[in-house]
Structures are given as C-alpha cells and as structure tokens.
PDB file of C-alpha atoms in Angstrom:
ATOM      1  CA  UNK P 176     -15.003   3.271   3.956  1.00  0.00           C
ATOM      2  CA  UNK P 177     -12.231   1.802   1.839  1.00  0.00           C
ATOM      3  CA  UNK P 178      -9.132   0.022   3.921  1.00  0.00           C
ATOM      4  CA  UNK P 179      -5.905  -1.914   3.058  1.00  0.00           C
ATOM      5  CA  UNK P 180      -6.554  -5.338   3.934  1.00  0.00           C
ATOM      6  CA  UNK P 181      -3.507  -8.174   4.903  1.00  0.00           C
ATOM      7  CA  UNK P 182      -3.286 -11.987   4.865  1.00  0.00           C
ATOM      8  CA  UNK P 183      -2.468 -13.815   6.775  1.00  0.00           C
ATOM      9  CA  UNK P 184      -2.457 -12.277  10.363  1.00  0.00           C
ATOM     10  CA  UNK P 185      -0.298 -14.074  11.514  1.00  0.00           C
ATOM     11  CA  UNK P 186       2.120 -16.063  10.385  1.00  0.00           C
ATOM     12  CA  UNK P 187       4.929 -18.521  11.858  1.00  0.00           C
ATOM     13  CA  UNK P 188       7.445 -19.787   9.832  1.00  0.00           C
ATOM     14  CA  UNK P 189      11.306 -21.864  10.397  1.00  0.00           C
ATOM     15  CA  UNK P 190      14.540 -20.165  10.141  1.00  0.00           C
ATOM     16  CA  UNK P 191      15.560 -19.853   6.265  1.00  0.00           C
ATOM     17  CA  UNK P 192      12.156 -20.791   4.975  1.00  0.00           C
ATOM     18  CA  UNK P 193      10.710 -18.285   2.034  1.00  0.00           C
ATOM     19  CA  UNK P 194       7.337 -16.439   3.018  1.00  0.00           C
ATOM     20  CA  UNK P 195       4.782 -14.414   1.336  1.00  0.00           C
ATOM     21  CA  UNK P 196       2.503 -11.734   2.767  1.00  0.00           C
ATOM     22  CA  UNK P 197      -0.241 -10.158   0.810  1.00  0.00           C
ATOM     23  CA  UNK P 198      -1.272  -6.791   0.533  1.00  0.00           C
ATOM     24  CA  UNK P 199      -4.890  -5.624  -1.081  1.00  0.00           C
ATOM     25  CA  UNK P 200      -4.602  -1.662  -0.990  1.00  0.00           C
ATOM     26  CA  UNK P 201      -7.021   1.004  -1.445  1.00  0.00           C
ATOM     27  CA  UNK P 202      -8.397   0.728  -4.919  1.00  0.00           C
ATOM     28  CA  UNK P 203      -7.975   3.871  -6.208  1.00  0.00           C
ATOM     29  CA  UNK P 204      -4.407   4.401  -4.935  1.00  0.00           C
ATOM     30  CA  UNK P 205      -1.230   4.093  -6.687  1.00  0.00           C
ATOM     31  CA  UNK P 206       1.542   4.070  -4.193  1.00  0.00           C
ATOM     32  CA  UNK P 207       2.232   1.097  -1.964  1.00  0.00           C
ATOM     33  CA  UNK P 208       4.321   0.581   0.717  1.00  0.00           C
ATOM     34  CA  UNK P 209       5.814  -1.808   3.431  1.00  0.00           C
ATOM     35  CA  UNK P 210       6.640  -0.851   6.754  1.00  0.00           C
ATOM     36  CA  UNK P 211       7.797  -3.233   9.390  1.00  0.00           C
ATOM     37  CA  UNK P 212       7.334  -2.768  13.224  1.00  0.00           C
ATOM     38  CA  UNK P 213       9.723  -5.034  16.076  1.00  0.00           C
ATOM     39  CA  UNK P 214       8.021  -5.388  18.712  1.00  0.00           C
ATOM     40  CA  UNK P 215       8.575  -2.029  21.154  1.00  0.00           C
ATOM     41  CA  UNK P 216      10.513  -0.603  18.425  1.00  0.00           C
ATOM     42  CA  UNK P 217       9.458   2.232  15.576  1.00  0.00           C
ATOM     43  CA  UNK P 218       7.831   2.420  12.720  1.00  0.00           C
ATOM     44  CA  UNK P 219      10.203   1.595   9.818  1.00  0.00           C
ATOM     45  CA  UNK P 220      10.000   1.816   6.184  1.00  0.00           C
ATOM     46  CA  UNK P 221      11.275  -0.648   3.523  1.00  0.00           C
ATOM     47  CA  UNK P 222      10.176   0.006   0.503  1.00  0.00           C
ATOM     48  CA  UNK P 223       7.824   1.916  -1.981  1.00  0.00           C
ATOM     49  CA  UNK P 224       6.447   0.918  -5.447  1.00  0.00           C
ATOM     50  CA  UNK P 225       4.784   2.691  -7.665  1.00  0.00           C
ATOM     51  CA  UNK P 226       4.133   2.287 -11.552  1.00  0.00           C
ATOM     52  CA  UNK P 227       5.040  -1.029 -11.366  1.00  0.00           C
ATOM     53  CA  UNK P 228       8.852  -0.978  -9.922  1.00  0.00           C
ATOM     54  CA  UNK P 229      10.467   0.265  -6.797  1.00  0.00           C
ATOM     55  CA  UNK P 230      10.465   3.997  -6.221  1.00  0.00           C
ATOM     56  CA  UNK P 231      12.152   3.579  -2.545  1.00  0.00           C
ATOM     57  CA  UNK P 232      13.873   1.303  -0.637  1.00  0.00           C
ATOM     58  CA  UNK P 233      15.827   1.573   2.855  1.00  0.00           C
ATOM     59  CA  UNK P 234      18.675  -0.181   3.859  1.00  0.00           C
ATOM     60  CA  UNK P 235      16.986  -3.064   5.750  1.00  0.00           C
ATOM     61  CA  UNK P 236      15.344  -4.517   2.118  1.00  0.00           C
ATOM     62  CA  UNK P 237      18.252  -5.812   1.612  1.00  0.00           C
ATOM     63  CA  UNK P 238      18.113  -8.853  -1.531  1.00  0.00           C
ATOM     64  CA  UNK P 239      16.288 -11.452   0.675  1.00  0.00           C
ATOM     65  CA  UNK P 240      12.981  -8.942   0.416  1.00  0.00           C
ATOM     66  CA  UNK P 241      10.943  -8.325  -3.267  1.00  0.00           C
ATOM     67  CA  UNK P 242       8.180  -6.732  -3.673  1.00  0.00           C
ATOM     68  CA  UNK P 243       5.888  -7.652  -6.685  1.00  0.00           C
ATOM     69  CA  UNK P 244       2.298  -6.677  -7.628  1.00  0.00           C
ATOM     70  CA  UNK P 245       1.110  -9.969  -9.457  1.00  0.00           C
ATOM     71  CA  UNK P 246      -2.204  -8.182 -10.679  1.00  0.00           C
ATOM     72  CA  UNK P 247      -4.150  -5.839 -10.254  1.00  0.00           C
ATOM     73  CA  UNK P 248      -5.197  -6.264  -6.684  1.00  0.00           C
ATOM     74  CA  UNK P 249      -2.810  -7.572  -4.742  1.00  0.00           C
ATOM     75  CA  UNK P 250       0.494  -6.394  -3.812  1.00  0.00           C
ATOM     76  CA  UNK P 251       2.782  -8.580  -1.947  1.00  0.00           C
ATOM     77  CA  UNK P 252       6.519  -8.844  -0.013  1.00  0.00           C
ATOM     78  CA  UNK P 253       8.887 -11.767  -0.189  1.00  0.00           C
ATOM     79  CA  UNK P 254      11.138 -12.479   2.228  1.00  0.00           C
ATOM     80  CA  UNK P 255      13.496 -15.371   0.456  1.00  0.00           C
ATOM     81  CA  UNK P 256      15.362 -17.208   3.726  1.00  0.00           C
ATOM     82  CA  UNK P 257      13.858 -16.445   7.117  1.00  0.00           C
ATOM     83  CA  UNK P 258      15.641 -14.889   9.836  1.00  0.00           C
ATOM     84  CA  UNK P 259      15.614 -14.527  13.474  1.00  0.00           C
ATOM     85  CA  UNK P 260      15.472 -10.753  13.581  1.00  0.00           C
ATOM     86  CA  UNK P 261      12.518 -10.628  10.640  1.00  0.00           C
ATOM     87  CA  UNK P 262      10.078 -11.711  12.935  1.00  0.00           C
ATOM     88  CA  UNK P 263       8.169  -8.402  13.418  1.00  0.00           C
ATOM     89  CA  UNK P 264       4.654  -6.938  12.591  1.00  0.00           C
ATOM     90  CA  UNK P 265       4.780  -5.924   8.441  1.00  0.00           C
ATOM     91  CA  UNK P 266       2.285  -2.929   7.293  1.00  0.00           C
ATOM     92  CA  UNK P 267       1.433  -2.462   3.652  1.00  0.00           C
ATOM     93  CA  UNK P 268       0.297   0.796   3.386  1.00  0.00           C
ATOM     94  CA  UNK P 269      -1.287   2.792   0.267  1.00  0.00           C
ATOM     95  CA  UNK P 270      -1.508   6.704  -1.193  1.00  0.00           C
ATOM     96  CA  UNK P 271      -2.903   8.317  -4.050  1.00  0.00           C
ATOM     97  CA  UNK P 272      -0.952  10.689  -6.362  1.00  0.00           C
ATOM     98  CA  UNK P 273      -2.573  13.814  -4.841  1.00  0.00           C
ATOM     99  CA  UNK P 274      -1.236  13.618  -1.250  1.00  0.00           C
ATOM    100  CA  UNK P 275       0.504  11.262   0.955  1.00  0.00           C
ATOM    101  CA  UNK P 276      -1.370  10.528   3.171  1.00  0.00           C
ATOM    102  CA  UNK P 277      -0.887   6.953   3.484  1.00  0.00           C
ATOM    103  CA  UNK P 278      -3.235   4.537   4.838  1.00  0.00           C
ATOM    104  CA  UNK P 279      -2.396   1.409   6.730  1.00  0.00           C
ATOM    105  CA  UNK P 280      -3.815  -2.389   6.962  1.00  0.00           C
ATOM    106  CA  UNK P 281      -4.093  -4.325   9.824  1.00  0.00           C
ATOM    107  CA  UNK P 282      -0.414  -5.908   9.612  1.00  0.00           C
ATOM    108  CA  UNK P 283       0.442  -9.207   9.293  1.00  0.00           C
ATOM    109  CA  UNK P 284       2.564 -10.573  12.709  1.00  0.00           C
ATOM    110  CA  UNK P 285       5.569 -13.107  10.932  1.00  0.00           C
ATOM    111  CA  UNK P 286       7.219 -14.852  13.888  1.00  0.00           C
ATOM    112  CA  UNK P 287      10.378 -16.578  12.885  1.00  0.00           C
ATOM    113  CA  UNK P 288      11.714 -19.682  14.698  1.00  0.00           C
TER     114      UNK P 288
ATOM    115  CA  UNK C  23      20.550  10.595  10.024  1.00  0.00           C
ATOM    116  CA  UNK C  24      16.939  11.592   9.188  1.00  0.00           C
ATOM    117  CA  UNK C  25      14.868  11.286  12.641  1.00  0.00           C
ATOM    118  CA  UNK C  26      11.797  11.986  14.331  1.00  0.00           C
ATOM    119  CA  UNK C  27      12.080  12.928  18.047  1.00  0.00           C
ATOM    120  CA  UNK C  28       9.192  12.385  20.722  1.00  0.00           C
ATOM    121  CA  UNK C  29       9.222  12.198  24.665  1.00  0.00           C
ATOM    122  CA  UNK C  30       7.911   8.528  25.024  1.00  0.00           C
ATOM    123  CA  UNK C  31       5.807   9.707  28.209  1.00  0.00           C
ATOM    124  CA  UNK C  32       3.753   8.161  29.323  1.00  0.00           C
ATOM    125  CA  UNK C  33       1.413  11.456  29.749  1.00  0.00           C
ATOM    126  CA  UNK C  34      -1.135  10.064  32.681  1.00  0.00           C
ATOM    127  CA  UNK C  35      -4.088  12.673  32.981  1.00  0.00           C
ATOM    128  CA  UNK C  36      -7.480  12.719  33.908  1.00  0.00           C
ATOM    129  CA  UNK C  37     -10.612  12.856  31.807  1.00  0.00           C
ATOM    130  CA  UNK C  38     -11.358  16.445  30.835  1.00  0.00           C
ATOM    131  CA  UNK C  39      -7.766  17.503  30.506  1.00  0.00           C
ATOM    132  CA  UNK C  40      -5.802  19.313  28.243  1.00  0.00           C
ATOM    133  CA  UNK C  41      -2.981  17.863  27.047  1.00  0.00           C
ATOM    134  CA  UNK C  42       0.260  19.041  24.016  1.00  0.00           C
ATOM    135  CA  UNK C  43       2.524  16.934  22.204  1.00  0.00           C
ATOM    136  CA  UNK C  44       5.311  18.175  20.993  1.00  0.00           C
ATOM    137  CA  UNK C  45       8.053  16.515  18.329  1.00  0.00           C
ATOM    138  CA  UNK C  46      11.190  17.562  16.520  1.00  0.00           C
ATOM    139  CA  UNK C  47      12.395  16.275  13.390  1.00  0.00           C
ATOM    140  CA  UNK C  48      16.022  16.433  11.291  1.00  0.00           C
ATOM    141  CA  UNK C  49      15.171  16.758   7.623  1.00  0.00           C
ATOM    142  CA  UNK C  50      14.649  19.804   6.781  1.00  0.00           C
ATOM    143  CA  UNK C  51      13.666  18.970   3.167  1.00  0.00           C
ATOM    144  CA  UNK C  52      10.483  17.076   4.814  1.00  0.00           C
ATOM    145  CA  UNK C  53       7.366  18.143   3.208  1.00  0.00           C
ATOM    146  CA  UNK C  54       4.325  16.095   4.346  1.00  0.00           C
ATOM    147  CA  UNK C  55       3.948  16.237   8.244  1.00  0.00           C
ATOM    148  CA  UNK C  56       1.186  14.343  10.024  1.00  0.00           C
ATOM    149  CA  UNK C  57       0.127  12.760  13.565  1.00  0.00           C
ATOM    150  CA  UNK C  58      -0.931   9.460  13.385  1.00  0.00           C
ATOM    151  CA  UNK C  59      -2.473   7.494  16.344  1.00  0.00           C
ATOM    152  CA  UNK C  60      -1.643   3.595  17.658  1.00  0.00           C
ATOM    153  CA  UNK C  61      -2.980   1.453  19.388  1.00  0.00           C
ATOM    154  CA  UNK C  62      -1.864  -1.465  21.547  1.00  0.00           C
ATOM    155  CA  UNK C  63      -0.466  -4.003  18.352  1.00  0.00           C
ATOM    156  CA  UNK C  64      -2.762  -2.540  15.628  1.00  0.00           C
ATOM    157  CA  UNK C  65      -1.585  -0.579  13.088  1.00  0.00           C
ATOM    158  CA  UNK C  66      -0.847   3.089  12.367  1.00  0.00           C
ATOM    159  CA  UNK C  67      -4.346   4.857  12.148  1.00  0.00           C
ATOM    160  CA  UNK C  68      -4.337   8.619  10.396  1.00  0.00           C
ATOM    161  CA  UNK C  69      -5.168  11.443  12.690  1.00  0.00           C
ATOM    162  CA  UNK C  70      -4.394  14.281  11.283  1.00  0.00           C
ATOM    163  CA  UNK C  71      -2.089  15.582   8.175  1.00  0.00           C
ATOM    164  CA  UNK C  72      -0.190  18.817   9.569  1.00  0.00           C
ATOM    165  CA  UNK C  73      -0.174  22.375   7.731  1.00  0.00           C
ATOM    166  CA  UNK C  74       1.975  25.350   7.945  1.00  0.00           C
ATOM    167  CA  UNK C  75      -0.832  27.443   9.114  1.00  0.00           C
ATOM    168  CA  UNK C  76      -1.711  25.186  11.680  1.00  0.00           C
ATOM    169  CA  UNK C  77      -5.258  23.019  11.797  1.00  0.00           C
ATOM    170  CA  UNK C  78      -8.062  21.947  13.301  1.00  0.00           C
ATOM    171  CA  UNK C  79     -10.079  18.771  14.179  1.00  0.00           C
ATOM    172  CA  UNK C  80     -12.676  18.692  16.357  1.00  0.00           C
ATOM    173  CA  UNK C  81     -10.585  18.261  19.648  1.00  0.00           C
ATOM    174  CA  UNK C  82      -7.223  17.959  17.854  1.00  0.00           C
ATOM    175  CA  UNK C  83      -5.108  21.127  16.946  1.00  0.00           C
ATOM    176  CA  UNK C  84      -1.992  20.683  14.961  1.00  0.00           C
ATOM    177  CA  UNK C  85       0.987  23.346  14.540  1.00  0.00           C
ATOM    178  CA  UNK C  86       4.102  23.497  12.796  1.00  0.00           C
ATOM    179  CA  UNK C  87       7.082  25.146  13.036  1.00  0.00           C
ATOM    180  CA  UNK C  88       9.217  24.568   9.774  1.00  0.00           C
ATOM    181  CA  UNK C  89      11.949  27.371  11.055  1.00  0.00           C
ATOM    182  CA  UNK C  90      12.345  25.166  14.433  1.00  0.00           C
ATOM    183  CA  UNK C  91      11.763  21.713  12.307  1.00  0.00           C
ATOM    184  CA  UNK C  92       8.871  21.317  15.186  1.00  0.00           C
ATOM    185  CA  UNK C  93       5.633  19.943  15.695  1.00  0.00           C
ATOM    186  CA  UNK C  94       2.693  19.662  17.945  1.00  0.00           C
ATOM    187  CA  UNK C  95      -0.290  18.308  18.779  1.00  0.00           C
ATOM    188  CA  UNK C  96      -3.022  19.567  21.376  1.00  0.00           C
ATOM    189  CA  UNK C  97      -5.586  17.812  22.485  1.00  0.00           C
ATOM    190  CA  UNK C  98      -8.506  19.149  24.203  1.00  0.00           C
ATOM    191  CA  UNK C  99     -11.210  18.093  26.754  1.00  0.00           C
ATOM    192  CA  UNK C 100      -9.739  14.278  26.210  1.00  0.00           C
ATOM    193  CA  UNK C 101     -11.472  10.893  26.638  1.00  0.00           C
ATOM    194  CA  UNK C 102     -10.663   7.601  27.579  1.00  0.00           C
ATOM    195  CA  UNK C 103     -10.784   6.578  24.082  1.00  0.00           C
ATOM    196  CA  UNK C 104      -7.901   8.963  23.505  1.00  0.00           C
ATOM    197  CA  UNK C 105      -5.955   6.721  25.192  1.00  0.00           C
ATOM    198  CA  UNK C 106      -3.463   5.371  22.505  1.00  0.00           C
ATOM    199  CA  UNK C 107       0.264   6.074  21.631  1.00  0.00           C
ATOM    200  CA  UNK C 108       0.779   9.629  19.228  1.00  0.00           C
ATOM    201  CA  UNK C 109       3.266   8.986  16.255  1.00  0.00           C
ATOM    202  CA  UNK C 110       4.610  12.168  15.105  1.00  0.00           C
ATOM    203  CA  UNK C 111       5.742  11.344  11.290  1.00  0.00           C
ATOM    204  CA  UNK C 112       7.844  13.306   8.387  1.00  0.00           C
ATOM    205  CA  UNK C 113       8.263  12.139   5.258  1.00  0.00           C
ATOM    206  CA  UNK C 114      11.472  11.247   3.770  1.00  0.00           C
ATOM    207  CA  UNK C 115      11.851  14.217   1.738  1.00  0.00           C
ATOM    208  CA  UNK C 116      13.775  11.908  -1.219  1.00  0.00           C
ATOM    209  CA  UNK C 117      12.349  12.478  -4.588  1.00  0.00           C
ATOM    210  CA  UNK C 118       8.430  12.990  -5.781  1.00  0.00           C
ATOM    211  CA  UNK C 119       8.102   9.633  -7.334  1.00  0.00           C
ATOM    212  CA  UNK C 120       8.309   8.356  -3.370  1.00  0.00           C
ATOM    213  CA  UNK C 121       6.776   9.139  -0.328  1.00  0.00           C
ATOM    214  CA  UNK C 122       8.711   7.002   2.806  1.00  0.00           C
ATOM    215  CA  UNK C 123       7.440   7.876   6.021  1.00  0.00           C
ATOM    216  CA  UNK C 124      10.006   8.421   9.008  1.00  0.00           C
ATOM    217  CA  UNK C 125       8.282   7.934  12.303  1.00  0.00           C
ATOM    218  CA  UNK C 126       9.195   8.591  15.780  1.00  0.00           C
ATOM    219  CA  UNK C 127       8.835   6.874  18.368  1.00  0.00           C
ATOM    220  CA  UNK C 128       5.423   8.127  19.453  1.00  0.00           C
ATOM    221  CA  UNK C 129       4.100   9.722  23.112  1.00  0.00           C
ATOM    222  CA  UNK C 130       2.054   7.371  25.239  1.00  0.00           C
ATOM    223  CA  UNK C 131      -1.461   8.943  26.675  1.00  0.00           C
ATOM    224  CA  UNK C 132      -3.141   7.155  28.985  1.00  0.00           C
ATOM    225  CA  UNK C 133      -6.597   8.972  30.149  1.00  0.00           C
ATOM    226  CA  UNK C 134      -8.126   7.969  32.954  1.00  0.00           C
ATOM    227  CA  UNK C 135     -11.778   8.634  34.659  1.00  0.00           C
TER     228      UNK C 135
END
C-alpha cells in the first residue's frame, strides 16, 4: 500500500539554526500538507500546496517557514532560524483531487535547543 | 474561532464492550468530516471518512448530525488493539483549492482484558 514517507525522524538542531524536513507523498496525489503536533497538544495545520504554490496557510507559518517542492518527489518545509517553541512532531500529509482524505507520514520529531 | 470539541476521557472498558464517541464542531461551512485514530507518538492514521447518512466499517459506525454540527463514533465488540486516542476532524471549510484539517483534541480508549 502506498504511504507518505519523512526524513529524518528525528532531528535536533540549536536555537536560530535553519532546518529542512523532507516529505515524499503519495504518488498519485496532488495536495500536500504540513501539520505540526507539541507534544500533548492538537493536531495543527500550517500550510497547504498545491499546483506548485501555497493554497493555505495558518497563522503559525509565519515568514521563518517555506514550503517548496524541489521536484517531482519530494516536498519539503523550511524553518529559517530555530526556535524554542518549534520543537514539535511535523506531519506532511497528502490528498488527491477527488476527496480529502488526507494521508499522513510517520512525522519527523525536530527538538530545538 | 473554528474548533473541534472532544471529551479527552480517558474511556477505560473492558474487552467486548460497546463504546460511542461523540464530538462537536464550530464551522458550519465544514464539508469533509472524518475519525482518525492515534497512537502513542505516531502519526494520524485514517479510520473512517464520515457521511451524512451515516456509515459503516466492520466494528466502526459513524453518524453525523450537520443541523447539531455533531459527530460520533461507535465502536462495537472492541479489542485491545482498539486501544488508541480517537481524533474527531473537520475540514477548514476555506476555499476548494485547499483542504486544512481542524482537529480536536481526540478521546482516549484504553481496552483492557
């Protein structure tokens, strides 16, 4: 069966340092999303991209987040300068056209120090 | 605000039992309803997508109640494996070209022999 699949796992980064975490979604599937999960806390959405640019964003992806999709695999989230309070657990998540049903990948843990 | 309510539980019952989940949400403009399951630091795993005239999994019945922005979950004859944490999620109801999920908090089940 077809999944999303994330790198790294987990990943632990300084204060105001720039990461990347990578996103392969469902082949077939032309929405993508992030979602972001502190620990104990909801399920919260950042942003959705579709056709190449942003269709949705919330108020937490703020201009320290992009989004980009550098081919045609992989679909990935910035965060520029590191902070405390972005350590969470980050879901990409994809949907086709039909439905949105979205389906999620294993998340990638960022701790922040 | 646009929210998703759920009692956090936990719902403690033994194998066997039957056991309902309800949740209410705000935005009456949502669309797409659906009950996804989570466990312990993994991410969101579809269960079921939610229709007006109510459906049917195996063990899992889902209703909706768009006049009462309500939703529900039933599960029957439950197993330990059905131990998890219910997230009862609306979408955003913003325009087609996006899909953002809203979650709520989710309803703890813990099943026990």
């Amino acid at each position: 069966e077809p999944e999303v699949t994330q790198t790294p796992s987990h990943q632990v980064t300084q204060m105001g340092q720039e990461v990347i975490l990578r996103c392969v979604p469902i082949s077939n599937h032309l929405y993508f999303y992030w979602y972001r999960q502190i620990l104990g806390q909801k399920v919260e959405f950042l942003v959705s991209f579709y056709n190449n640019e942003i269709s949705e964003k919330s108020e937490i992806f703020d201009d320290q987040f992009s989004v980009e999709r550098p081919d045609g695999s992989n679909f990935t989230l910035k965060i520029r300068s590191t902070k405390l309070e972005d350590s969470a657990m980050y879901f990409c998540a994809s949907s086709t056209p039909l439905h949105n049903e979205q389906f999620f990948g294993p998340g990638t843990r960022l701790t922040v120090l | 605000r646009k929210e998703v309510e759920q009692d956090p539980g936990p719902f403690n019952v033994p194998e066997g039992a039957t056991v309902a989940f309800n949740c209410t949400y705000s935005n009456s403009a949502s669309q797409s309803f659906f009950w996804y399951r989570q466990d312990c630091r993994k991410e969101p795993k579809l269960l079921m997508s939610v229709y007006s005239s109510g459906n049917e999994d195996g063990r899992f019945t889902a209703q909706l109640n768009r006049a009462s922005q309500y939703i529900s979950l039933l599960i029957r004859d439950s197993k330990l494996s059905d131990s998890a944490t219910y997230l009862c999620v609306v979408n955003g109801g913003y325009n087609n070209a996006g899909n953002m999920l809203t979650f709520g908090g989710g309803t703890r089940l813990m099943v026990k022999p």
